[in-house]
N, C-alpha and C. Protein backbone atom coordinates (compact mmCIF):
# COMPACT_ATOMS: atom_id res chain seq x y z
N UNK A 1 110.21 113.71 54.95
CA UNK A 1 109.24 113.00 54.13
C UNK A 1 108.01 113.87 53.92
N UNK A 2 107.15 113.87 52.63
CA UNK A 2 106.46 114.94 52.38
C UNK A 2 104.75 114.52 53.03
N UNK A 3 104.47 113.12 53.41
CA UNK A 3 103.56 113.17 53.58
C UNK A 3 103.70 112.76 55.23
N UNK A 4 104.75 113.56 55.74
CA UNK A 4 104.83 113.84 57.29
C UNK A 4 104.35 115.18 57.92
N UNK A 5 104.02 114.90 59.37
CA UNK A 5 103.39 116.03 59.69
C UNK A 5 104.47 117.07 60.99
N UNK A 6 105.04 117.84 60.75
CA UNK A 6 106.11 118.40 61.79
C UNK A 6 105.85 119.34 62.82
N UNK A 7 105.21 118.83 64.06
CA UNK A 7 104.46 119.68 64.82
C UNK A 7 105.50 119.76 66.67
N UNK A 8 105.69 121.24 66.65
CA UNK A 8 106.71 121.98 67.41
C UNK A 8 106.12 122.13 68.41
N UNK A 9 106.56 122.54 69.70
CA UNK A 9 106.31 122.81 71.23
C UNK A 9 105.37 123.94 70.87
N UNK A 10 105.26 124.85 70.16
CA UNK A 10 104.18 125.74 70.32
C UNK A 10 102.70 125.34 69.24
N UNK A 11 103.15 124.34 68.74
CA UNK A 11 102.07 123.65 67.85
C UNK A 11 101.02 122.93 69.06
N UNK A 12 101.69 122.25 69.57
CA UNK A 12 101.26 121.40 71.19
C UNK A 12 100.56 122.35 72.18
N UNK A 13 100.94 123.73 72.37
CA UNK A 13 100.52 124.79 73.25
C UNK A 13 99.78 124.52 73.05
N UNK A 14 98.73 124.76 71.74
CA UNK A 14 97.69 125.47 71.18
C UNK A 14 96.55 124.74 70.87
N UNK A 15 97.04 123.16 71.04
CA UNK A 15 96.23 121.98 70.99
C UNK A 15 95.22 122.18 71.99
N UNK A 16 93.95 121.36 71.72
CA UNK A 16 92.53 121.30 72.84
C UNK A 16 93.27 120.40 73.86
N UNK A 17 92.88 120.35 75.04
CA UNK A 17 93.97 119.63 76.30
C UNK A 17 93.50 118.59 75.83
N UNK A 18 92.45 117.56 75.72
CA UNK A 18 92.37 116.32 75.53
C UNK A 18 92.94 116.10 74.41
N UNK A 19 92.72 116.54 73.22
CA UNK A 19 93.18 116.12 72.25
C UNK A 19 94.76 116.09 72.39
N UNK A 20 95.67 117.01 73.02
CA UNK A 20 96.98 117.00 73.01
C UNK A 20 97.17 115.80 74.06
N UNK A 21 96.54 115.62 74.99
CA UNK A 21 97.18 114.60 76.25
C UNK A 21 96.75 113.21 74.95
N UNK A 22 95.90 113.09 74.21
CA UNK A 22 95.68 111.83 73.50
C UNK A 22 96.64 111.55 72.31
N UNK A 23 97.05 112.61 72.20
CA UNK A 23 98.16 112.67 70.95
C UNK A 23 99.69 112.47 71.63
N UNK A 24 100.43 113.04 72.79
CA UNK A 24 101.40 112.74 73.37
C UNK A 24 101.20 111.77 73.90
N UNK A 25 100.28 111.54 74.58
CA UNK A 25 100.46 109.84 75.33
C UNK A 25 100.85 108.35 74.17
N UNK A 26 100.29 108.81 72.98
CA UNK A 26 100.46 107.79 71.90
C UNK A 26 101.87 107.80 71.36
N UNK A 27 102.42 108.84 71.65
CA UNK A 27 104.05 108.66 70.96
C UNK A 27 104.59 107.47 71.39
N UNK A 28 104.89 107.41 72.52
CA UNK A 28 105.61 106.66 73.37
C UNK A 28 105.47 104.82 72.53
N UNK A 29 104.31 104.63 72.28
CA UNK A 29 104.38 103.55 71.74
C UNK A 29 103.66 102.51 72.73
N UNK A 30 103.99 101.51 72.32
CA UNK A 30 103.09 100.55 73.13
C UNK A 30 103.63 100.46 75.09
N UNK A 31 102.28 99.92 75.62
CA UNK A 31 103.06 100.60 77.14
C UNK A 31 102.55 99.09 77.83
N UNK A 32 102.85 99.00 79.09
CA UNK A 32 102.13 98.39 80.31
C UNK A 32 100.84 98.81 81.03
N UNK A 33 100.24 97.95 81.14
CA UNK A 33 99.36 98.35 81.30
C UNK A 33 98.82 97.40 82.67
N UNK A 34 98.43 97.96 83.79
CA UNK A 34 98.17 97.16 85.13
C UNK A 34 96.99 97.81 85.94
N UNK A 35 96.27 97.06 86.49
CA UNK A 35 95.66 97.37 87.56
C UNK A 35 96.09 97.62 88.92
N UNK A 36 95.91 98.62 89.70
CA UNK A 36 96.77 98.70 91.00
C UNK A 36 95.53 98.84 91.96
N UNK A 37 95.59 97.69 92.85
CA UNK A 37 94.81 97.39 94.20
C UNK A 37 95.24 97.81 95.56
N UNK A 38 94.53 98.50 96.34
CA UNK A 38 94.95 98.91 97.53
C UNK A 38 93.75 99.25 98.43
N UNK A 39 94.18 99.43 99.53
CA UNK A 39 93.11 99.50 100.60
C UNK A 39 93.49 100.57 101.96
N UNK A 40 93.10 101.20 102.41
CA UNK A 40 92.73 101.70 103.42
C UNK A 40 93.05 100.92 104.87
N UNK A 41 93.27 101.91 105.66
CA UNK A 41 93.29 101.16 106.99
C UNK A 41 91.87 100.58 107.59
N UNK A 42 91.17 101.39 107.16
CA UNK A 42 89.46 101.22 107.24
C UNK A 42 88.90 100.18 106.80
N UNK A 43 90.05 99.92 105.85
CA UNK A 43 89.16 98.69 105.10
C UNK A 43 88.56 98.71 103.79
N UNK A 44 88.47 100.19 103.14
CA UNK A 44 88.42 100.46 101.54
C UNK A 44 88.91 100.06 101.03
N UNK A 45 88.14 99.19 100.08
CA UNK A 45 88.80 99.12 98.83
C UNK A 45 89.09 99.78 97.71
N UNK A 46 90.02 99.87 97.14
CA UNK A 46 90.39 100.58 96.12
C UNK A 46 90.85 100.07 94.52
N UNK A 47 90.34 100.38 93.27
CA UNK A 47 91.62 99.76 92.30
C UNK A 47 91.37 100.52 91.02
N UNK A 48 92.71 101.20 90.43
CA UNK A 48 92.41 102.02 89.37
C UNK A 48 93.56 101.64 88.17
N UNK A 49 93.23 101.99 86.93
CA UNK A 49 94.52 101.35 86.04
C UNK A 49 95.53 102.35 85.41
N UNK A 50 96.81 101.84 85.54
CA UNK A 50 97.79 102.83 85.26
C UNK A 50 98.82 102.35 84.20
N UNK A 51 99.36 103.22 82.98
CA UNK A 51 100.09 102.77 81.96
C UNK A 51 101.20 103.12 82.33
N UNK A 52 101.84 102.96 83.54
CA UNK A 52 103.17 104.02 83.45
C UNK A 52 103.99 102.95 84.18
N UNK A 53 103.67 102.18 84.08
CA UNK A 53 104.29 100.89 85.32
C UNK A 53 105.79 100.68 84.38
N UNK A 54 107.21 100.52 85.05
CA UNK A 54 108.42 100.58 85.04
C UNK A 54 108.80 99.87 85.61
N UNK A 55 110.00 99.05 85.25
CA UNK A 55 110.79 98.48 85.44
C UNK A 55 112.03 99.33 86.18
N UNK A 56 112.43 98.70 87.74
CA UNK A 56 113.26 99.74 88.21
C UNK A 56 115.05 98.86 87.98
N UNK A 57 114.69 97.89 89.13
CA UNK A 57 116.03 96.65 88.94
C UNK A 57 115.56 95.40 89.82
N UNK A 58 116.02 94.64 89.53
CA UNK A 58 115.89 93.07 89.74
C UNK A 58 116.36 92.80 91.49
N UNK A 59 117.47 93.15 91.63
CA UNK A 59 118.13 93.02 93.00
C UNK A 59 118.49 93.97 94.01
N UNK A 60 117.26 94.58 94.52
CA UNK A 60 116.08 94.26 94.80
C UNK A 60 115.07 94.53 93.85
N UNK A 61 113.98 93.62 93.73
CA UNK A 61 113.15 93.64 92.49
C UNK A 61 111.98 94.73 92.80
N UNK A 62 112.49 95.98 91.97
CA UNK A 62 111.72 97.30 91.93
C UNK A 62 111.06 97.58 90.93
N UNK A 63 109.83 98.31 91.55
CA UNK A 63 109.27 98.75 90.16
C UNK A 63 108.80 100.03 90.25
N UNK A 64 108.20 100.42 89.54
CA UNK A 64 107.36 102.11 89.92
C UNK A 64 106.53 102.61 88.64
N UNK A 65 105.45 103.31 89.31
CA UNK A 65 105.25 104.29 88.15
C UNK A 65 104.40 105.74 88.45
N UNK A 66 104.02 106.30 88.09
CA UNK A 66 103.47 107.65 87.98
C UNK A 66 102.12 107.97 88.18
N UNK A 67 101.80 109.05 89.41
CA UNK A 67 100.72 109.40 89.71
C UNK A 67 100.73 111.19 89.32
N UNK A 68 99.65 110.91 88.96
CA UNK A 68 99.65 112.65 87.98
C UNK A 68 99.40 113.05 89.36
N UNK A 69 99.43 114.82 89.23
CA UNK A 69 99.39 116.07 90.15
C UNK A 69 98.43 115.80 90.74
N UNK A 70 98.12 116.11 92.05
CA UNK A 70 96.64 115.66 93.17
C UNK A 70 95.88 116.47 92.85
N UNK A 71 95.23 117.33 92.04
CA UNK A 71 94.37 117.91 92.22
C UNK A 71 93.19 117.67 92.62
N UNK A 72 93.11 116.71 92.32
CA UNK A 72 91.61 115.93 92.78
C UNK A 72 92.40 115.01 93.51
N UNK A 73 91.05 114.05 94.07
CA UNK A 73 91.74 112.99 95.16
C UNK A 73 92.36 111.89 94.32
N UNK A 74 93.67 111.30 95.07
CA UNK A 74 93.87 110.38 94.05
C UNK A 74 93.88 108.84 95.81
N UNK A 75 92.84 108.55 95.73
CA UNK A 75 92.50 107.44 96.38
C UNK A 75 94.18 106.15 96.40
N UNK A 76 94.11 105.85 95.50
CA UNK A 76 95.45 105.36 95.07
C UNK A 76 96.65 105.25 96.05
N UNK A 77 97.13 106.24 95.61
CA UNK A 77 98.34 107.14 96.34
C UNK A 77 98.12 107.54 97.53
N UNK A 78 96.81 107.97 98.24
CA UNK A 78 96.78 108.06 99.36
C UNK A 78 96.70 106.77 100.24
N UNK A 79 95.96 105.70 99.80
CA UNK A 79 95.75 104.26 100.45
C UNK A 79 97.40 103.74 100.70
N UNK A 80 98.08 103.82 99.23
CA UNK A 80 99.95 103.42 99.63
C UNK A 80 100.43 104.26 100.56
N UNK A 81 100.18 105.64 100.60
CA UNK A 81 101.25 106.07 101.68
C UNK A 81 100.68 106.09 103.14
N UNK A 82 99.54 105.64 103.61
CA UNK A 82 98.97 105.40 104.82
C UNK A 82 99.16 103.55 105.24
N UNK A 83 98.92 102.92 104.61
CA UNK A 83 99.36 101.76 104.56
C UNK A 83 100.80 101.33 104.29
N UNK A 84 101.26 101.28 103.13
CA UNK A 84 102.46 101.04 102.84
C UNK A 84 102.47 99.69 101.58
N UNK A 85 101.61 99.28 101.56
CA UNK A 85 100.92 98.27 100.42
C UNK A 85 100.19 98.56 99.08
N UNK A 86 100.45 97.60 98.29
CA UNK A 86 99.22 97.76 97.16
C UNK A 86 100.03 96.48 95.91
N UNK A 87 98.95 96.11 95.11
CA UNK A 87 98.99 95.09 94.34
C UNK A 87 98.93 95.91 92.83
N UNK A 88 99.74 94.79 91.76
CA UNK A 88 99.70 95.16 90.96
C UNK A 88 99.71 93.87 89.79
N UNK A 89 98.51 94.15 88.80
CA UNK A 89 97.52 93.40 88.34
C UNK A 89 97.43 93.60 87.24
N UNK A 90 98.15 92.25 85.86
CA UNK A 90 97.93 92.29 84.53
C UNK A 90 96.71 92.16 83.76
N UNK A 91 96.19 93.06 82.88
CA UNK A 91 95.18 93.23 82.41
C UNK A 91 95.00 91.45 81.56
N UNK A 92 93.78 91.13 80.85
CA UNK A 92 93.64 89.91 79.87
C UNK A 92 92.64 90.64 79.59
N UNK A 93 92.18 89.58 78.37
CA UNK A 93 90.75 89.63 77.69
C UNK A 93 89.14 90.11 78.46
N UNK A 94 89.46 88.84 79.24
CA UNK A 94 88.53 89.01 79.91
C UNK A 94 87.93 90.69 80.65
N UNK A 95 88.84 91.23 81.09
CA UNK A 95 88.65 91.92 82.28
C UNK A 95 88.85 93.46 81.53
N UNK A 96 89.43 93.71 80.42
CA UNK A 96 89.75 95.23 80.08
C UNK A 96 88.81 95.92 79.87
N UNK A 97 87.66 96.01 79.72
CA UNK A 97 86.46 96.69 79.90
C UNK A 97 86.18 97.21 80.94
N UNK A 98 86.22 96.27 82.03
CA UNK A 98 85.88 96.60 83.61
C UNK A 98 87.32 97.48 84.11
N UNK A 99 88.56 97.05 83.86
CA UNK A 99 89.64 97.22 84.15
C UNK A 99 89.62 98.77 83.73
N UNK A 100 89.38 99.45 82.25
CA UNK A 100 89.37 100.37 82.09
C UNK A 100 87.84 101.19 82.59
N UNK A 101 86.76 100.76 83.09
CA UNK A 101 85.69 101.34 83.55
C UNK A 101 86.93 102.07 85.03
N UNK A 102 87.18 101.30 85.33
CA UNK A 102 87.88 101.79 86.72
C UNK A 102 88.84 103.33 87.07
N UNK A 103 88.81 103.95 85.45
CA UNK A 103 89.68 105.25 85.31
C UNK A 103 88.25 106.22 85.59
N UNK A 104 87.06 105.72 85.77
CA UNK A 104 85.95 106.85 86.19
C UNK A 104 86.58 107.41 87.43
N UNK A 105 85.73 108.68 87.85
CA UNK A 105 86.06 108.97 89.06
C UNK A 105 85.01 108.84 90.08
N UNK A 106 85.07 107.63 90.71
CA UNK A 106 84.04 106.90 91.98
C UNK A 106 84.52 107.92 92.87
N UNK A 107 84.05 108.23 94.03
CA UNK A 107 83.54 108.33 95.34
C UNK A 107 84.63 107.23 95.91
N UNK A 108 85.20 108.36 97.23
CA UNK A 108 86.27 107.21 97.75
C UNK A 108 85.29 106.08 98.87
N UNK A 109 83.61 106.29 98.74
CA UNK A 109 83.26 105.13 99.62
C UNK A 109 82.58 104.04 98.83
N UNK A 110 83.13 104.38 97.08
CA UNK A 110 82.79 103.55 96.57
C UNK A 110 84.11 102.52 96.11
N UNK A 111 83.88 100.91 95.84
CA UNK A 111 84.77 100.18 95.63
C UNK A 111 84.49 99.89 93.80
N UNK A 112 85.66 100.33 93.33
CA UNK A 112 86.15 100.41 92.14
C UNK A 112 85.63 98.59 91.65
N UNK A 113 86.30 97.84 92.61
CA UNK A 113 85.57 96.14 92.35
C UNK A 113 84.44 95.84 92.29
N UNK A 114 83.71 96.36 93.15
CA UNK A 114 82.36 96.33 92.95
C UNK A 114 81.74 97.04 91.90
N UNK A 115 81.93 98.36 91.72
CA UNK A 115 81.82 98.64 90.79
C UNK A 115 81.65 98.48 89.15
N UNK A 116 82.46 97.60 88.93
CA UNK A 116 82.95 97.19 88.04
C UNK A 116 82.40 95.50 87.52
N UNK A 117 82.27 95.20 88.93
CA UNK A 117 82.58 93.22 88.64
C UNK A 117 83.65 92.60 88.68
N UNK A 118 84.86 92.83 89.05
CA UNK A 118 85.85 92.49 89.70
C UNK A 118 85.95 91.68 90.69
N UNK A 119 86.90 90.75 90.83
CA UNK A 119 86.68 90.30 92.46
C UNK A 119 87.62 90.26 92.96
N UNK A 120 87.77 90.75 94.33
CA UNK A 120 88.94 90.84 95.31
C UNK A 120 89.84 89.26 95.56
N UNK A 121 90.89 89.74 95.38
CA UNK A 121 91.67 88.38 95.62
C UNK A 121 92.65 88.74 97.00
N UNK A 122 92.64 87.36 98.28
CA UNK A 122 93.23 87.99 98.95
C UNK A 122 94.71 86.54 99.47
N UNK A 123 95.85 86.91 99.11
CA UNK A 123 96.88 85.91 98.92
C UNK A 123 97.81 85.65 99.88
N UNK A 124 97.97 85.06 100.83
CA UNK A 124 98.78 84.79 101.56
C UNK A 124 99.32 85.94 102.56
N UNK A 125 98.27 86.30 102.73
CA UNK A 125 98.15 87.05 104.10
C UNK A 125 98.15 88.46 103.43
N UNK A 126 98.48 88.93 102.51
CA UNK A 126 99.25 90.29 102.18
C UNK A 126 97.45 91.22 102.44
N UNK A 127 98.27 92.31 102.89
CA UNK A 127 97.23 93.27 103.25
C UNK A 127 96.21 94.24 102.15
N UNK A 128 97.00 94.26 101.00
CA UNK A 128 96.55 95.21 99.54
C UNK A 128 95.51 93.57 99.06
N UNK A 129 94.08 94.15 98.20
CA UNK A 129 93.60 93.31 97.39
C UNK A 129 94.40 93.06 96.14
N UNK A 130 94.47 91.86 95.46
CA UNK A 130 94.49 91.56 94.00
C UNK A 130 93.45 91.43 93.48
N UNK A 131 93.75 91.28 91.91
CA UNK A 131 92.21 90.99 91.41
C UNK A 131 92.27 89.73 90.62
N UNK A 132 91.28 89.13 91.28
CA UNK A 132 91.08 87.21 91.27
C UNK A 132 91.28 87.11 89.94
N UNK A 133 90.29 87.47 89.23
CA UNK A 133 90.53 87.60 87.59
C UNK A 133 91.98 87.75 86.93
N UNK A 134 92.68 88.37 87.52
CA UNK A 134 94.24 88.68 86.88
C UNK A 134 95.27 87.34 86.82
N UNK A 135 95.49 87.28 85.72
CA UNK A 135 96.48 85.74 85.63
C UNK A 135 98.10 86.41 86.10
N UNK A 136 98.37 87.22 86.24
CA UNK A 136 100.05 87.53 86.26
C UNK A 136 100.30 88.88 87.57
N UNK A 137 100.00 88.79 88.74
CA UNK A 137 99.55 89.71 89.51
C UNK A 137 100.66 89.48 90.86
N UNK A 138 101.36 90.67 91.49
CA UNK A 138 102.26 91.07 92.26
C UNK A 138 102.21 91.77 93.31
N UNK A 139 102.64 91.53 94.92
CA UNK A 139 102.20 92.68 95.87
C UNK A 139 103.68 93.62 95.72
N UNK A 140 103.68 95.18 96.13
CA UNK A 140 104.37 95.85 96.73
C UNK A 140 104.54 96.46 97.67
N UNK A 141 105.63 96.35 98.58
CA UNK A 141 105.69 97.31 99.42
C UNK A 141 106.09 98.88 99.25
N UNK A 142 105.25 99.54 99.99
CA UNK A 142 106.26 100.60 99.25
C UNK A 142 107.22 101.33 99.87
N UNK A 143 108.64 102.08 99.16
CA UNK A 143 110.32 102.11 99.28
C UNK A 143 110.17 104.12 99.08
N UNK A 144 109.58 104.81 98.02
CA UNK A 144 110.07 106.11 97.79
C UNK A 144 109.16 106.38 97.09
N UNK A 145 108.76 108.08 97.37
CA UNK A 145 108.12 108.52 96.16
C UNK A 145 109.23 109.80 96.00
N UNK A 146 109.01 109.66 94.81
CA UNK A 146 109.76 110.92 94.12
C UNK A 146 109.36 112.21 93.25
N UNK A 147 108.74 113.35 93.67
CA UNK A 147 107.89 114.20 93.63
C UNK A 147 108.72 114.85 92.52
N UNK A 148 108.41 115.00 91.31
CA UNK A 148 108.62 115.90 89.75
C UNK A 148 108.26 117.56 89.64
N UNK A 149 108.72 118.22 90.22
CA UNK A 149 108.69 119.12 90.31
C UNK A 149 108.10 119.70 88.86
N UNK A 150 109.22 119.77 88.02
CA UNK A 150 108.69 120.16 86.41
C UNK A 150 106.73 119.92 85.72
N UNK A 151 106.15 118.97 86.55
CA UNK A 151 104.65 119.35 86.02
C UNK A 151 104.31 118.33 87.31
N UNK A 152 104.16 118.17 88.47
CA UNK A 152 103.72 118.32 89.73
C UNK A 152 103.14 116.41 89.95
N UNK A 153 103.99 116.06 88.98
CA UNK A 153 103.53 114.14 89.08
C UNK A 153 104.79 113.83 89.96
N UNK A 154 104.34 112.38 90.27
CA UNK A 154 105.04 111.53 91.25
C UNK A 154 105.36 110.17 91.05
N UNK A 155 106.63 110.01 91.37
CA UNK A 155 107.41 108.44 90.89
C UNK A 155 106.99 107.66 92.12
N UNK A 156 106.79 106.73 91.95
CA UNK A 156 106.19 105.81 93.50
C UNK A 156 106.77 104.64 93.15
N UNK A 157 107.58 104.50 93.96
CA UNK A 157 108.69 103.42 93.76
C UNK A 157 108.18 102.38 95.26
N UNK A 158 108.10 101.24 94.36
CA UNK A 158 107.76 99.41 95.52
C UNK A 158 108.82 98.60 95.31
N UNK A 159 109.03 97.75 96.33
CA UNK A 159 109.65 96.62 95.96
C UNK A 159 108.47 95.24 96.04
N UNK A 160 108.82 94.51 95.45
CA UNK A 160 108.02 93.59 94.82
C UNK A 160 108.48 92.55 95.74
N UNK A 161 107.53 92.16 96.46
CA UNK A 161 107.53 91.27 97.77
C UNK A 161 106.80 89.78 97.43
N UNK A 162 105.82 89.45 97.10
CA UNK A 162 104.65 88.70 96.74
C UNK A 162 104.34 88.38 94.93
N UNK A 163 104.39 87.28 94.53
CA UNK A 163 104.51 86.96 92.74
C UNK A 163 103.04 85.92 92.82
N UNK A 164 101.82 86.43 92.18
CA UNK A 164 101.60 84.94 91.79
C UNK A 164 101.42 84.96 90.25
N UNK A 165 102.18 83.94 90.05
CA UNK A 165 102.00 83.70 88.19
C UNK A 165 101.96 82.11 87.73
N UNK A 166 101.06 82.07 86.88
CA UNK A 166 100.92 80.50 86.53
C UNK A 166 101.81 79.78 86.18
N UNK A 167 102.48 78.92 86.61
CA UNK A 167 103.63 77.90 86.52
C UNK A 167 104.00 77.02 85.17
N UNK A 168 103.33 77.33 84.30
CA UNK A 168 103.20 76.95 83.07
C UNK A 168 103.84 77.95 82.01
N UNK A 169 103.58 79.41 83.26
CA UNK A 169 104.30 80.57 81.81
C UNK A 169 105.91 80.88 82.38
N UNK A 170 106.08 79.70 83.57
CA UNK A 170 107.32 80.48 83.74
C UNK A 170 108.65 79.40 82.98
N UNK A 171 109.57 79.73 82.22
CA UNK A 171 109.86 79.27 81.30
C UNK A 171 111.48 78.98 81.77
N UNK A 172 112.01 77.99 81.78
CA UNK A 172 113.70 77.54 82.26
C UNK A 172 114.36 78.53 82.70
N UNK A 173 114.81 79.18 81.83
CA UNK A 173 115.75 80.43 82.29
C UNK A 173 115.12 81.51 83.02
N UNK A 174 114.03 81.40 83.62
CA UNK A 174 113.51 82.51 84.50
C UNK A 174 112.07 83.79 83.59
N UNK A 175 112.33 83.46 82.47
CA UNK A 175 111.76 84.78 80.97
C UNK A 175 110.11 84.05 81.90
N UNK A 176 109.14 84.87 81.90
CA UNK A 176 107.61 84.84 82.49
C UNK A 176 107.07 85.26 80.54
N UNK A 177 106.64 84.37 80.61
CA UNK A 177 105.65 84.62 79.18
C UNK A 177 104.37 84.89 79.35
N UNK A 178 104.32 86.37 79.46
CA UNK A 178 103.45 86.93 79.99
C UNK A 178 102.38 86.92 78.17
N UNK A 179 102.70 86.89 77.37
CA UNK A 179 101.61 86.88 76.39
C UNK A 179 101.22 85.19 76.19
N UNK A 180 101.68 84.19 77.46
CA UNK A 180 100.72 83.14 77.64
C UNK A 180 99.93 83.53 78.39
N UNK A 181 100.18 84.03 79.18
CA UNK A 181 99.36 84.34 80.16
C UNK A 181 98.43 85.28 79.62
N UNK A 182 98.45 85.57 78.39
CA UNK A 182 97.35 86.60 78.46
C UNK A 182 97.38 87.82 78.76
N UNK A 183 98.09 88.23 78.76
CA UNK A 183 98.46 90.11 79.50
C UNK A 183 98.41 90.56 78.02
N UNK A 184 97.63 92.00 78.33
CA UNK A 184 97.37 93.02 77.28
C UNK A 184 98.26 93.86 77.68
N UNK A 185 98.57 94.93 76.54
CA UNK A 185 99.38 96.19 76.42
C UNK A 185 98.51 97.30 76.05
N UNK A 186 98.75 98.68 76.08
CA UNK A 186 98.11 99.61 75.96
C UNK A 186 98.85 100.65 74.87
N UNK A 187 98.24 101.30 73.98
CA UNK A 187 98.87 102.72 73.69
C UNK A 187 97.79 104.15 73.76
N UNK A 188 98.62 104.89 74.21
CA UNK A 188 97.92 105.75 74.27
C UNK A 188 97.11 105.51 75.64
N UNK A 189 95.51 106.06 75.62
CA UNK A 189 95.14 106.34 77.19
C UNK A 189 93.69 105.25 77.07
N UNK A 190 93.68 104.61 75.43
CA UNK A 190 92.42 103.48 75.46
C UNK A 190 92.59 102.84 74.66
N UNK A 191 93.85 102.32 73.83
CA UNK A 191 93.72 101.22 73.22
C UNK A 191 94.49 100.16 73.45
N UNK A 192 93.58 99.21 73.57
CA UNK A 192 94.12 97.98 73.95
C UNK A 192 94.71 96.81 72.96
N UNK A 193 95.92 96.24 73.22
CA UNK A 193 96.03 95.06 72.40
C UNK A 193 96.58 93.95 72.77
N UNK A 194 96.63 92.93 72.48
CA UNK A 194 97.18 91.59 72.14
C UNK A 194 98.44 91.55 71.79
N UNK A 195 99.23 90.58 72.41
CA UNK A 195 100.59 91.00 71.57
C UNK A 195 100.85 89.35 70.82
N UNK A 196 101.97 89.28 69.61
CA UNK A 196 102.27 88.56 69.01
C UNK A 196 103.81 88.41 68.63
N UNK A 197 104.57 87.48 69.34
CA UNK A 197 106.03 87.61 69.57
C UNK A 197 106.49 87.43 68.25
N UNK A 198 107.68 88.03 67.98
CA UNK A 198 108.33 87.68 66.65
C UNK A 198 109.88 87.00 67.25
N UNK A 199 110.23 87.01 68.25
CA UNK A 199 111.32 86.05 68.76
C UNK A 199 111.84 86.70 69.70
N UNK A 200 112.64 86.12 70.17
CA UNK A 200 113.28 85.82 72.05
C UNK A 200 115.18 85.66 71.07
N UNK A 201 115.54 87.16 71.13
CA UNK A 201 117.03 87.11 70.69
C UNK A 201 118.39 86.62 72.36
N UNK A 202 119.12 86.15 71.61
CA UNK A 202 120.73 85.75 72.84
C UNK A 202 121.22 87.03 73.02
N UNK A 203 121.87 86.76 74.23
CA UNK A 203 122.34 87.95 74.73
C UNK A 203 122.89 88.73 73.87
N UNK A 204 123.42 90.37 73.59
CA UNK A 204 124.46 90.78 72.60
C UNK A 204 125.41 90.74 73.00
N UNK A 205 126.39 90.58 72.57
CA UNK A 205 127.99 90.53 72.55
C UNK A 205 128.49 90.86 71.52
N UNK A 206 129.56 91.57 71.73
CA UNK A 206 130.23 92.57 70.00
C UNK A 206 130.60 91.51 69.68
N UNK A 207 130.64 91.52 67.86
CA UNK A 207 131.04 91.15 67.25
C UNK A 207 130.24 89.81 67.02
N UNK A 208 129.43 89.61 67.53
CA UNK A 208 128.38 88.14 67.23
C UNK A 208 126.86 88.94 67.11
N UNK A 209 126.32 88.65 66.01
CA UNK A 209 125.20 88.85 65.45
C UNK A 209 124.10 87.91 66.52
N UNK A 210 122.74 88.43 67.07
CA UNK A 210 122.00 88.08 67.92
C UNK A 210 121.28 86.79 67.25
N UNK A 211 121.33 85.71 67.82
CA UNK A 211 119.84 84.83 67.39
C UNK A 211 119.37 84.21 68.17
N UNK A 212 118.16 83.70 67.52
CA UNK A 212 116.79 83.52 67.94
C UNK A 212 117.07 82.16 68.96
N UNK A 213 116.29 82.64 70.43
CA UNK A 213 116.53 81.15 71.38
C UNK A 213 115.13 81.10 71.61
């Protein structure tokens, strides 16, 4: 198409680093977007937001996602693998301002909640904070990390121990309607949106055309 733009692995080299990390992160398309809470044996609090959150499998219900190369401290990742805990926390309206203030880089004796205006939520004993504000929010334990050799990031794989979600979005067949609840999506590394369903298709099966349940 002529009013397309065709840009190659050495087109990307040559890009300014921000501008290229803002331009590849947007391919991908719309993402998840969560807050992840954790704490210290000390007692720090911690909470920073990450778009990389994955779906692993249901039985046992896994999830994971990606912590870039340590070069700097990543508070985060160090609180999970000394503990073994941490929460994970759907963005809304309310809170994505503060939620995204939280990608600054604080001081690990500073609390990202405080910081921010956040408030610690603490649920049935579990040791990682949530954040009170979050309508759709999950503890993990954590199972594996898996170190990426090819550009020096890390898969951090939990199993999902702890659910709290409002009982109103959870819907017969098990489906969590998370855009009742209010959960935002992300593209790219700052834009935020709203989502707007266009339908809930039946399972596929060859030879039968999908519709709307």
């Amino acid at each position: 198409m002529s009013d397309h733009k065709t840009i190659r692995t050495e087109d990307l080299e040559q890009m300014e680093t921000r501008y290229r990390a803002s331009f590849v992160n947007s391919l991908g398309g719309f993402k998840s977007v969560v807050l992840i809470g954790t704490k210290n044996k000390a007692g720090q609090e911690n909470l920073a937001i990450f778009n990389s959150l994955i779906h692993i499998g249901a039985n046992p219900a896994l999830c994971a996602f990606i912590v870039r190369p340590d070069v700097s401290p990543r508070h985060t990742l160090e609180n999970i693998i000394e503990t073994g805990f941490y929460t994970i926390n759907h963005l809304n309206f309310d809170i994505y301002k503060s939620a995204h203030q939280t990608s600054a880089r604080y001081p690990r004796e500073s609390s990202e909640y405080e910081a921010t205006g956040l408030k610690t939520e603490y649920i049935s004993g579990f040791f990682s904070p949530f954040v009170a504000e979050s309508k759709v929010k999950f503890g993990c334990e954590f199972v594996q990390r898996i170190n990426i050799e090819l550009n020096g990031t890390s898969l951090i794989i939990g199993k999902i121990v702890q659910i709290s979600v409002p009982e109103n979005c959870i819907l017969e067949d098990g489906f969590v309607d998370i855009e009742k609840a209010g959960s935002l999506t992300v593209s790219g590394l700052d834009s935020y949106h709203s989502t707007s369903r266009i339908a809930r298709l039946s399972y596929a099966k060859p030879n039968k055309f999908p519709e709307e349940i």
